[in-house]
C-alpha positions as protocol buffer text, in pm:
chain_id: "A"
residue {
  index: 1
  type: TYR
  ca { x: 457 y: 1101 z: 2854 }
}
residue {
  index: 2
  type: LEU
  ca { x: 119 y: 1189 z: 3001 }
}
residue {
  index: 3
  type: ILE
  ca { x: 85 y: 1537 z: 3000 }
}
residue {
  index: 4
  type: ARG
  ca { x: -282 y: 1555 z: 3122 }
}
residue {
  index: 5
  type: ASN
  ca { x: -527 y: 1255 z: 3156 }
}
residue {
  index: 6
  type: TYR
  ca { x: -640 y: 1350 z: 2841 }
}
residue {
  index: 7
  type: CYS
  ca { x: -322 y: 1419 z: 2656 }
}
residue {
  index: 8
  type: SER
  ca { x: 1 y: 1247 z: 2608 }
}
residue {
  index: 9
  type: LEU
  ca { x: 324 y: 1243 z: 2370 }
}
residue {
  index: 10
  type: LYS
  ca { x: 510 y: 942 z: 2274 }
}
residue {
  index: 11
  type: GLY
  ca { x: 828 y: 886 z: 2098 }
}
residue {
  index: 12
  type: SER
  ca { x: 1046 y: 590 z: 1960 }
}
residue {
  index: 13
  type: TYR
  ca { x: 1374 y: 479 z: 1806 }
}
residue {
  index: 14
  type: ALA
  ca { x: 1420 y: 139 z: 1617 }
}
residue {
  index: 15
  type: TYR
  ca { x: 1706 y: -49 z: 1475 }
}
residue {
  index: 16
  type: MET
  ca { x: 1603 y: -337 z: 1239 }
}
residue {
  index: 17
  type: GLN
  ca { x: 1763 y: -588 z: 1016 }
}
residue {
  index: 18
  type: GLN
  ca { x: 1565 y: -802 z: 769 }
}
residue {
  index: 19
  type: TYR
  ca { x: 1697 y: -1128 z: 598 }
}
residue {
  index: 20
  type: ILE
  ca { x: 1447 y: -1123 z: 304 }
}
residue {
  index: 21
  type: HIS
  ca { x: 1436 y: -858 z: 32 }
}
residue {
  index: 22
  type: LEU
  ca { x: 1128 y: -754 z: -171 }
}
residue {
  index: 23
  type: LEU
  ca { x: 1226 y: -725 z: -545 }
}
residue {
  index: 24
  type: THR
  ca { x: 1011 y: -509 z: -745 }
}
residue {
  index: 25
  type: ASN
  ca { x: 1000 y: -470 z: -1117 }
}
residue {
  index: 26
  type: SER
  ca { x: 1010 y: -121 z: -1222 }
}
residue {
  index: 27
  type: GLY
  ca { x: 807 y: -159 z: -1542 }
}
residue {
  index: 28
  type: ALA
  ca { x: 430 y: -79 z: -1612 }
}
residue {
  index: 29
  type: GLY
  ca { x: 350 y: -443 z: -1701 }
}
residue {
  index: 30
  type: LEU
  ca { x: 237 y: -741 z: -1506 }
}
residue {
  index: 31
  type: PRO
  ca { x: 394 y: -715 z: -1152 }
}
residue {
  index: 32
  type: THR
  ca { x: 647 y: -986 z: -1079 }
}
residue {
  index: 33
  type: ASP
  ca { x: 764 y: -877 z: -698 }
}
residue {
  index: 34
  type: LEU
  ca { x: 949 y: -1133 z: -550 }
}
residue {
  index: 35
  type: TRP
  ca { x: 1075 y: -1215 z: -181 }
}
residue {
  index: 36
  type: VAL
  ca { x: 1424 y: -1335 z: -179 }
}
residue {
  index: 37
  type: SER
  ca { x: 1651 y: -1436 z: 98 }
}
residue {
  index: 38
  type: SER
  ca { x: 2001 y: -1290 z: 215 }
}
residue {
  index: 39
  type: THR
  ca { x: 2293 y: -1487 z: 129 }
}
residue {
  index: 40
  type: ASP
  ca { x: 2663 y: -1484 z: 120 }
}
residue {
  index: 41
  type: LYS
  ca { x: 2656 y: -1206 z: -157 }
}
residue {
  index: 42
  type: ILE
  ca { x: 2344 y: -1058 z: -32 }
}
residue {
  index: 43
  type: ALA
  ca { x: 2353 y: -867 z: 298 }
}
residue {
  index: 44
  type: PRO
  ca { x: 2046 y: -814 z: 516 }
}
residue {
  index: 45
  type: GLN
  ca { x: 1883 y: -482 z: 487 }
}
residue {
  index: 46
  type: LYS
  ca { x: 1903 y: -257 z: 772 }
}
residue {
  index: 47
  type: ALA
  ca { x: 1671 y: 35 z: 874 }
}
residue {
  index: 48
  type: HIS
  ca { x: 1685 y: 312 z: 1161 }
}
residue {
  index: 49
  type: GLN
  ca { x: 1365 y: 469 z: 1255 }
}
residue {
  index: 50
  type: LEU
  ca { x: 1242 y: 772 z: 1447 }
}
residue {
  index: 51
  type: ALA
  ca { x: 886 y: 839 z: 1529 }
}
residue {
  index: 52
  type: PHE
  ca { x: 713 y: 1128 z: 1761 }
}
residue {
  index: 53
  type: GLY
  ca { x: 361 y: 1165 z: 1810 }
}
residue {
  index: 54
  type: THR
  ca { x: 51 y: 1283 z: 2008 }
}
residue {
  index: 55
  type: VAL
  ca { x: -247 y: 1114 z: 2121 }
}
residue {
  index: 56
  type: LYS
  ca { x: -558 y: 1330 z: 2250 }
}
residue {
  index: 57
  type: SER
  ca { x: -874 y: 1241 z: 2390 }
}
residue {
  index: 58
  type: LEU
  ca { x: -1163 y: 1463 z: 2264 }
}
residue {
  index: 59
  type: TRP
  ca { x: -1545 y: 1543 z: 2371 }
}
residue {
  index: 60
  type: GLY
  ca { x: -1541 y: 1357 z: 2672 }
}
residue {
  index: 61
  type: GLY
  ca { x: -1377 y: 1043 z: 2553 }
}
residue {
  index: 62
  type: SER
  ca { x: -1592 y: 989 z: 2254 }
}
residue {
  index: 63
  type: PHE
  ca { x: -1316 y: 1067 z: 2016 }
}
residue {
  index: 64
  type: GLU
  ca { x: -960 y: 999 z: 2016 }
}
residue {
  index: 65
  type: PHE
  ca { x: -694 y: 1212 z: 1779 }
}
residue {
  index: 66
  type: THR
  ca { x: -362 y: 1061 z: 1713 }
}
residue {
  index: 67
  type: SER
  ca { x: -70 y: 1238 z: 1491 }
}
residue {
  index: 68
  type: GLU
  ca { x: 261 y: 1097 z: 1432 }
}
residue {
  index: 69
  type: VAL
  ca { x: 573 y: 1207 z: 1225 }
}
residue {
  index: 70
  type: TYR
  ca { x: 819 y: 946 z: 1129 }
}
residue {
  index: 71
  type: TYR
  ca { x: 1169 y: 913 z: 949 }
}
residue {
  index: 72
  type: LYS
  ca { x: 1315 y: 588 z: 833 }
}
residue {
  index: 73
  type: PHE
  ca { x: 1660 y: 526 z: 666 }
}
residue {
  index: 74
  type: LEU
  ca { x: 1744 y: 194 z: 488 }
}
residue {
  index: 75
  type: SER
  ca { x: 2045 y: 53 z: 399 }
}
residue {
  index: 76
  type: ASP
  ca { x: 2175 y: -254 z: 197 }
}
residue {
  index: 77
  type: LEU
  ca { x: 1889 y: -262 z: -28 }
}
residue {
  index: 78
  type: ILE
  ca { x: 1865 y: -438 z: -359 }
}
residue {
  index: 79
  type: THR
  ca { x: 1682 y: -387 z: -686 }
}
residue {
  index: 80
  type: PHE
  ca { x: 1685 y: -545 z: -1036 }
}
residue {
  index: 81
  type: LYS
  ca { x: 1968 y: -429 z: -1281 }
}
residue {
  index: 82
  type: GLU
  ca { x: 1870 y: -180 z: -1550 }
}
residue {
  index: 83
  type: GLY
  ca { x: 1717 y: -388 z: -1846 }
}
residue {
  index: 84
  type: THR
  ca { x: 1708 y: -714 z: -1640 }
}
residue {
  index: 85
  type: VAL
  ca { x: 1432 y: -979 z: -1726 }
}
residue {
  index: 86
  type: PHE
  ca { x: 1385 y: -1208 z: -1419 }
}
residue {
  index: 87
  type: THR
  ca { x: 1371 y: -1565 z: -1600 }
}
residue {
  index: 88
  type: ASN
  ca { x: 1621 y: -1770 z: -1391 }
}
residue {
  index: 89
  type: SER
  ca { x: 1618 y: -1785 z: -1029 }
}
residue {
  index: 90
  type: ALA
  ca { x: 1906 y: -1995 z: -1001 }
}
residue {
  index: 91
  type: ASN
  ca { x: 2157 y: -1691 z: -1068 }
}
residue {
  index: 92
  type: TRP
  ca { x: 1925 y: -1409 z: -929 }
}
residue {
  index: 93
  type: GLU
  ca { x: 2231 y: -1269 z: -736 }
}
residue {
  index: 94
  type: ASP
  ca { x: 2389 y: -1168 z: -1047 }
}
residue {
  index: 95
  type: GLN
  ca { x: 2085 y: -985 z: -1176 }
}
residue {
  index: 96
  type: VAL
  ca { x: 2054 y: -725 z: -886 }
}
residue {
  index: 97
  type: ALA
  ca { x: 2215 y: -437 z: -803 }
}
residue {
  index: 98
  type: THR
  ca { x: 2321 y: -392 z: -426 }
}
residue {
  index: 99
  type: ASP
  ca { x: 2431 y: -143 z: -156 }
}
residue {
  index: 100
  type: GLY
  ca { x: 2134 y: 81 z: -225 }
}
residue {
  index: 101
  type: VAL
  ca { x: 1996 y: 335 z: 26 }
}
residue {
  index: 102
  type: GLY
  ca { x: 1659 y: 462 z: 82 }
}
residue {
  index: 103
  type: ASP
  ca { x: 1453 y: 666 z: 328 }
}
residue {
  index: 104
  type: ALA
  ca { x: 1056 y: 697 z: 397 }
}
residue {
  index: 105
  type: TYR
  ca { x: 907 y: 980 z: 591 }
}
residue {
  index: 106
  type: GLY
  ca { x: 573 y: 1148 z: 677 }
}
residue {
  index: 107
  type: ILE
  ca { x: 306 y: 1255 z: 885 }
}
residue {
  index: 108
  type: GLU
  ca { x: 12 y: 1049 z: 996 }
}
residue {
  index: 109
  type: PHE
  ca { x: -333 y: 1176 z: 1147 }
}
residue {
  index: 110
  type: LEU
  ca { x: -598 y: 939 z: 1302 }
}
residue {
  index: 111
  type: LEU
  ca { x: -956 y: 1048 z: 1437 }
}
residue {
  index: 112
  type: ARG
  ca { x: -1150 y: 786 z: 1582 }
}
residue {
  index: 113
  type: LYS
  ca { x: -1492 y: 773 z: 1717 }
}
residue {
  index: 114
  type: VAL
  ca { x: -1506 y: 541 z: 1994 }
}
residue {
  index: 115
  type: LYS
  ca { x: -1843 y: 571 z: 2153 }
}
residue {
  index: 116
  type: GLY
  ca { x: -2207 y: 551 z: 2034 }
}
residue {
  index: 117
  type: ASP
  ca { x: -2403 y: 368 z: 1806 }
}
residue {
  index: 118
  type: THR
  ca { x: -2199 y: 512 z: 1512 }
}
residue {
  index: 119
  type: ARG
  ca { x: -1839 y: 441 z: 1538 }
}
residue {
  index: 120
  type: GLY
  ca { x: -1545 y: 446 z: 1298 }
}
residue {
  index: 121
  type: TRP
  ca { x: -1229 y: 634 z: 1189 }
}
residue {
  index: 122
  type: ILE
  ca { x: -1048 y: 869 z: 943 }
}
residue {
  index: 123
  type: ALA
  ca { x: -694 y: 832 z: 868 }
}
residue {
  index: 124
  type: TYR
  ca { x: -460 y: 1048 z: 631 }
}
residue {
  index: 125
  type: SER
  ca { x: -83 y: 1005 z: 551 }
}
residue {
  index: 126
  type: LEU
  ca { x: 138 y: 1222 z: 374 }
}
residue {
  index: 127
  type: ALA
  ca { x: 437 y: 1038 z: 284 }
}
residue {
  index: 128
  type: LYS
  ca { x: 740 y: 993 z: 54 }
}
residue {
  index: 129
  type: ALA
  ca { x: 979 y: 686 z: -3 }
}
residue {
  index: 130
  type: THR
  ca { x: 1287 y: 697 z: -228 }
}
residue {
  index: 131
  type: ARG
  ca { x: 1582 y: 472 z: -331 }
}
residue {
  index: 132
  type: THR
  ca { x: 1955 y: 546 z: -456 }
}
residue {
  index: 133
  type: PHE
  ca { x: 2175 y: 316 z: -623 }
}
residue {
  index: 134
  type: ASP
  ca { x: 2508 y: 408 z: -778 }
}
residue {
  index: 135
  type: ASP
  ca { x: 2446 y: 199 z: -1110 }
}
residue {
  index: 136
  type: ILE
  ca { x: 2062 y: 285 z: -1146 }
}
residue {
  index: 137
  type: ASN
  ca { x: 1893 y: 595 z: -1285 }
}
residue {
  index: 138
  type: ASP
  ca { x: 2249 y: 734 z: -1332 }
}
residue {
  index: 139
  type: GLY
  ca { x: 2298 y: 741 z: -968 }
}
residue {
  index: 140
  type: LYS
  ca { x: 1993 y: 985 z: -914 }
}
residue {
  index: 141
  type: THR
  ca { x: 1760 y: 924 z: -639 }
}
residue {
  index: 142
  type: TYR
  ca { x: 1419 y: 812 z: -757 }
}
residue {
  index: 143
  type: PRO
  ca { x: 1070 y: 723 z: -584 }
}
residue {
  index: 144
  type: TYR
  ca { x: 1012 y: 393 z: -467 }
}
residue {
  index: 145
  type: LYS
  ca { x: 746 y: 186 z: -667 }
}
residue {
  index: 146
  type: TYR
  ca { x: 527 y: 175 z: -365 }
}
residue {
  index: 147
  type: ASP
  ca { x: 563 y: 567 z: -277 }
}
residue {
  index: 148
  type: ARG
  ca { x: 194 y: 661 z: -224 }
}
residue {
  index: 149
  type: ARG
  ca { x: 207 y: 1050 z: -150 }
}
residue {
  index: 150
  type: HIS
  ca { x: -136 y: 1068 z: -32 }
}
residue {
  index: 151
  type: ASP
  ca { x: -342 y: 803 z: 147 }
}
residue {
  index: 152
  type: LEU
  ca { x: -692 y: 844 z: 288 }
}
residue {
  index: 153
  type: LYS
  ca { x: -910 y: 582 z: 450 }
}
residue {
  index: 154
  type: ILE
  ca { x: -1270 y: 642 z: 610 }
}
residue {
  index: 155
  type: VAL
  ca { x: -1434 y: 360 z: 816 }
}
residue {
  index: 156
  type: LEU
  ca { x: -1801 y: 408 z: 947 }
}
residue {
  index: 157
  type: SER
  ca { x: -1995 y: 145 z: 1141 }
}
residue {
  index: 158
  type: HIS
  ca { x: -2356 y: 217 z: 1279 }
}
residue {
  index: 159
  type: ASP
  ca { x: -2572 y: -12 z: 1508 }
}
residue {
  index: 160
  type: PHE
  ca { x: -2936 y: 16 z: 1414 }
}
residue {
  index: 161
  type: SER
  ca { x: -3007 y: -244 z: 1688 }
}
residue {
  index: 162
  type: GLU
  ca { x: -2834 y: -506 z: 1884 }
}
residue {
  index: 163
  type: ARG
  ca { x: -2872 y: -752 z: 1603 }
}
residue {
  index: 164
  type: PHE
  ca { x: -2834 y: -534 z: 1279 }
}
residue {
  index: 165
  type: ASN
  ca { x: -2520 y: -340 z: 1183 }
}
residue {
  index: 166
  type: ILE
  ca { x: -2380 y: -175 z: 872 }
}
residue {
  index: 167
  type: ALA
  ca { x: -2010 y: -125 z: 801 }
}
residue {
  index: 168
  type: LEU
  ca { x: -1883 y: 124 z: 531 }
}
residue {
  index: 169
  type: THR
  ca { x: -1520 y: 155 z: 393 }
}
residue {
  index: 170
  type: PHE
  ca { x: -1393 y: 420 z: 143 }
}
residue {
  index: 171
  type: MET
  ca { x: -1020 y: 456 z: 59 }
}
residue {
  index: 172
  type: ILE
  ca { x: -833 y: 667 z: -184 }
}
residue {
  index: 173
  type: ASN
  ca { x: -459 y: 701 z: -239 }
}
residue {
  index: 174
  type: SER
  ca { x: -198 y: 798 z: -504 }
}
residue {
  index: 175
  type: GLY
  ca { x: -97 y: 539 z: -764 }
}
residue {
  index: 176
  type: ILE
  ca { x: 222 y: 326 z: -755 }
}
residue {
  index: 177
  type: LYS
  ca { x: 521 y: 458 z: -960 }
}
residue {
  index: 178
  type: ALA
  ca { x: 637 y: 279 z: -1288 }
}
residue {
  index: 179
  type: THR
  ca { x: 905 y: 342 z: -1556 }
}
residue {
  index: 180
  type: VAL
  ca { x: 740 y: 366 z: -1893 }
}
residue {
  index: 181
  type: PRO
  ca { x: 880 y: 376 z: -2246 }
}
residue {
  index: 182
  type: THR
  ca { x: 868 y: 722 z: -2382 }
}
residue {
  index: 183
  type: GLY
  ca { x: 967 y: 671 z: -2758 }
}
residue {
  index: 184
  type: THR
  ca { x: 1181 y: 484 z: -3020 }
}
residue {
  index: 185
  type: PHE
  ca { x: 1489 y: 518 z: -3202 }
}
residue {
  index: 186
  type: ALA
  ca { x: 1704 y: 327 z: -3468 }
}
residue {
  index: 187
  type: ASP
  ca { x: 2035 y: 187 z: -3349 }
}
residue {
  index: 188
  type: ILE
  ca { x: 2357 y: 172 z: -3586 }
}
residue {
  index: 189
  type: ASN
  ca { x: 2213 y: -168 z: -3723 }
}
residue {
  index: 190
  type: GLY
  ca { x: 1888 y: -15 z: -3824 }
}
residue {
  index: 191
  type: ASN
  ca { x: 1692 y: -192 z: -3539 }
}
residue {
  index: 192
  type: GLN
  ca { x: 1423 y: -29 z: -3354 }
}
residue {
  index: 193
  type: GLN
  ca { x: 1499 y: 43 z: -2963 }
}
residue {
  index: 194
  type: THR
  ca { x: 1302 y: 166 z: -2699 }
}
residue {
  index: 195
  type: LEU
  ca { x: 1354 y: 496 z: -2489 }
}
residue {
  index: 196
  type: TYR
  ca { x: 1247 y: 473 z: -2136 }
}
residue {
  index: 197
  type: SER
  ca { x: 1163 y: 728 z: -1865 }
}
residue {
  index: 198
  type: GLU
  ca { x: 1371 y: 798 z: -1558 }
}
residue {
  index: 199
  type: ARG
  ca { x: 1330 y: 503 z: -1306 }
}
residue {
  index: 200
  type: ASN
  ca { x: 968 y: 521 z: -1164 }
}
residue {
  index: 201
  type: ALA
  ca { x: 892 y: 862 z: -1322 }
}
residue {
  index: 202
  type: PHE
  ca { x: 531 y: 755 z: -1413 }
}
residue {
  index: 203
  type: GLU
  ca { x: 219 y: 725 z: -1156 }
}
residue {
  index: 204
  type: TYR
  ca { x: -70 y: 512 z: -1187 }
}
residue {
  index: 205
  type: PRO
  ca { x: -413 y: 646 z: -1172 }
}
residue {
  index: 206
  type: THR
  ca { x: -543 y: 732 z: -831 }
}
residue {
  index: 207
  type: TYR
  ca { x: -658 y: 421 z: -664 }
}
residue {
  index: 208
  type: HIS
  ca { x: -1003 y: 435 z: -503 }
}
residue {
  index: 209
  type: ARG
  ca { x: -1295 y: 210 z: -370 }
}
residue {
  index: 210
  type: SER
  ca { x: -1568 y: 158 z: -150 }
}
residue {
  index: 211
  type: ASP
  ca { x: -1690 y: -165 z: 37 }
}
residue {
  index: 212
  type: ILE
  ca { x: -2001 y: -209 z: 239 }
}
residue {
  index: 213
  type: SER
  ca { x: -2120 y: -496 z: 477 }
}
residue {
  index: 214
  type: PHE
  ca { x: -2461 y: -589 z: 631 }
}
residue {
  index: 215
  type: ASN
  ca { x: -2417 y: -788 z: 955 }
}
residue {
  index: 216
  type: TRP
  ca { x: -2696 y: -976 z: 1144 }
}
residue {
  index: 217
  type: THR
  ca { x: -2613 y: -1098 z: 1483 }
}
residue {
  index: 218
  type: LYS
  ca { x: -2795 y: -1296 z: 1729 }
}
residue {
  index: 219
  type: GLN
  ca { x: -2721 y: -1459 z: 2073 }
}
residue {
  index: 220
  type: LYS
  ca { x: -2760 y: -1842 z: 2064 }
}
residue {
  index: 221
  type: LYS
  ca { x: -2774 y: -2050 z: 2364 }
}
residue {
  index: 222
  type: TRP
  ca { x: -2421 y: -2180 z: 2319 }
}
residue {
  index: 223
  type: GLY
  ca { x: -2271 y: -1854 z: 2151 }
}
residue {
  index: 224
  type: GLU
  ca { x: -2323 y: -1575 z: 1892 }
}
residue {
  index: 225
  type: ARG
  ca { x: -2384 y: -1634 z: 1542 }
}
residue {
  index: 226
  type: THR
  ca { x: -2342 y: -1349 z: 1253 }
}
residue {
  index: 227
  type: TRP
  ca { x: -2476 y: -1351 z: 880 }
}
residue {
  index: 228
  type: THR
  ca { x: -2282 y: -1105 z: 672 }
}
residue {
  index: 229
  type: VAL
  ca { x: -2368 y: -982 z: 321 }
}
residue {
  index: 230
  type: GLY
  ca { x: -2099 y: -751 z: 170 }
}
residue {
  index: 231
  type: PHE
  ca { x: -2010 y: -564 z: -143 }
}
residue {
  index: 232
  type: TYR
  ca { x: -1642 y: -517 z: -272 }
}
residue {
  index: 233
  type: ASN
  ca { x: -1571 y: -209 z: -486 }
}
residue {
  index: 234
  type: VAL
  ca { x: -1957 y: -90 z: -455 }
}
residue {
  index: 235
  type: TYR
  ca { x: -1931 y: 143 z: -739 }
}
residue {
  index: 236
  type: ASN
  ca { x: -1728 y: -91 z: -971 }
}
residue {
  index: 237
  type: ARG
  ca { x: -1413 y: 117 z: -992 }
}
residue {
  index: 238
  type: GLN
  ca { x: -1185 y: -6 z: -1264 }
}
residue {
  index: 239
  type: ASN
  ca { x: -844 y: 54 z: -1061 }
}
residue {
  index: 240
  type: PRO
  ca { x: -563 y: -62 z: -1264 }
}
residue {
  index: 241
  type: TYR
  ca { x: -379 y: -375 z: -1176 }
}
residue {
  index: 242
  type: PHE
  ca { x: -100 y: -326 z: -1445 }
}
residue {
  index: 243
  type: ILE
  ca { x: -60 y: -106 z: -1744 }
}
residue {
  index: 244
  type: TYR
  ca { x: 54 y: -240 z: -2101 }
}
residue {
  index: 245
  type: PHE
  ca { x: 140 y: -74 z: -2415 }
}
residue {
  index: 246
  type: GLU
  ca { x: -6 y: -195 z: -2760 }
}
residue {
  index: 247
  type: THR
  ca { x: 31 y: -36 z: -3120 }
}
residue {
  index: 248
  type: ILE
  ca { x: -305 y: 81 z: -3278 }
}
residue {
  index: 249
  type: ASP
  ca { x: -317 y: 247 z: -3588 }
}
residue {
  index: 250
  type: ASN
  ca { x: 61 y: 287 z: -3591 }
}
residue {
  index: 251
  type: ARG
  ca { x: 75 y: 431 z: -3251 }
}
residue {
  index: 252
  type: ARG
  ca { x: 197 y: 315 z: -2936 }
}
residue {
  index: 253
  type: VAL
  ca { x: -104 y: 325 z: -2669 }
}
residue {
  index: 254
  type: ALA
  ca { x: -124 y: 267 z: -2317 }
}
residue {
  index: 255
  type: SER
  ca { x: -397 y: 40 z: -2177 }
}
residue {
  index: 256
  type: GLN
  ca { x: -484 y: -59 z: -1834 }
}
residue {
  index: 257
  type: PHE
  ca { x: -601 y: -416 z: -1717 }
}
residue {
  index: 258
  type: ALA
  ca { x: -819 y: -410 z: -1400 }
}
residue {
  index: 259
  type: LEU
  ca { x: -909 y: -676 z: -1134 }
}
residue {
  index: 260
  type: PHE
  ca { x: -1178 y: -716 z: -896 }
}
residue {
  index: 261
  type: PRO
  ca { x: -1488 y: -549 z: -1036 }
}
residue {
  index: 262
  type: ILE
  ca { x: -1815 y: -524 z: -765 }
}
residue {
  index: 263
  type: LEU
  ca { x: -1801 y: -862 z: -605 }
}
residue {
  index: 264
  type: PRO
  ca { x: -2064 y: -988 z: -366 }
}
residue {
  index: 265
  type: SER
  ca { x: -1980 y: -1195 z: -50 }
}
residue {
  index: 266
  type: PHE
  ca { x: -2165 y: -1407 z: 194 }
}
residue {
  index: 267
  type: SER
  ca { x: -2041 y: -1540 z: 523 }
}
residue {
  index: 268
  type: TYR
  ca { x: -2156 y: -1730 z: 862 }
}
residue {
  index: 269
  type: ASN
  ca { x: -1960 y: -1690 z: 1182 }
}
residue {
  index: 270
  type: PHE
  ca { x: -2029 y: -1864 z: 1492 }
}
residue {
  index: 271
  type: LYS
  ca { x: -1843 y: -1764 z: 1832 }
}
residue {
  index: 272
  type: PHE
  ca { x: -1856 y: -1980 z: 2130 }
}
């Protein structure tokens, strides 16, 4: 609904069915997320989503501000049963808990600069996502693995001339959730058993990194060519890919495995 020529309101409702499920492991070890199909035993997941927002043009159209709130309810979700180790895909239907429900809701803001030599945008989301299963976590609601409470992205691009451009990206968000060991005990046979936290009660360290690219563009007779030199993870942030536990001096210690340090890239593009 257009309030004035520089401001509008928007709203939507959506009902969706998805015939594939994302199975996520809740442990802190090597990620083994899997996509599995709906079957005669596994119903497709369903979702209802409501969203309301506003869009406003600022400062003569040089900037655009968008805000939106949303709520999404999900049903017929599945997840691994407690203690399941996925080793045999032939009987995966017997290794999952079904009939789960969940919700995802939050508020998002976006400020874009759309005119001038310097352009870009800043986006921030405050969000929450949960899951509930009768047979998981004693029936108590728990955070979804990819529940990232805070998510901030900044993208800037500056044209120094018609031929040379620099683009910079920075992102920071809350870490993913995981279930971790919290202690041990001796069972009736004297064997050491592990105690675990509630489902997804642990949060990984905050994820952040910055990327930069330098672009040289030139008009040719038959099109436009661009040379790009870029650097991924400029300041070499060691974001954890997964966390594992090892015994050092008779103590269980958490360590992290990181991927993708600073990486250079080169590319050539030709548009015609």
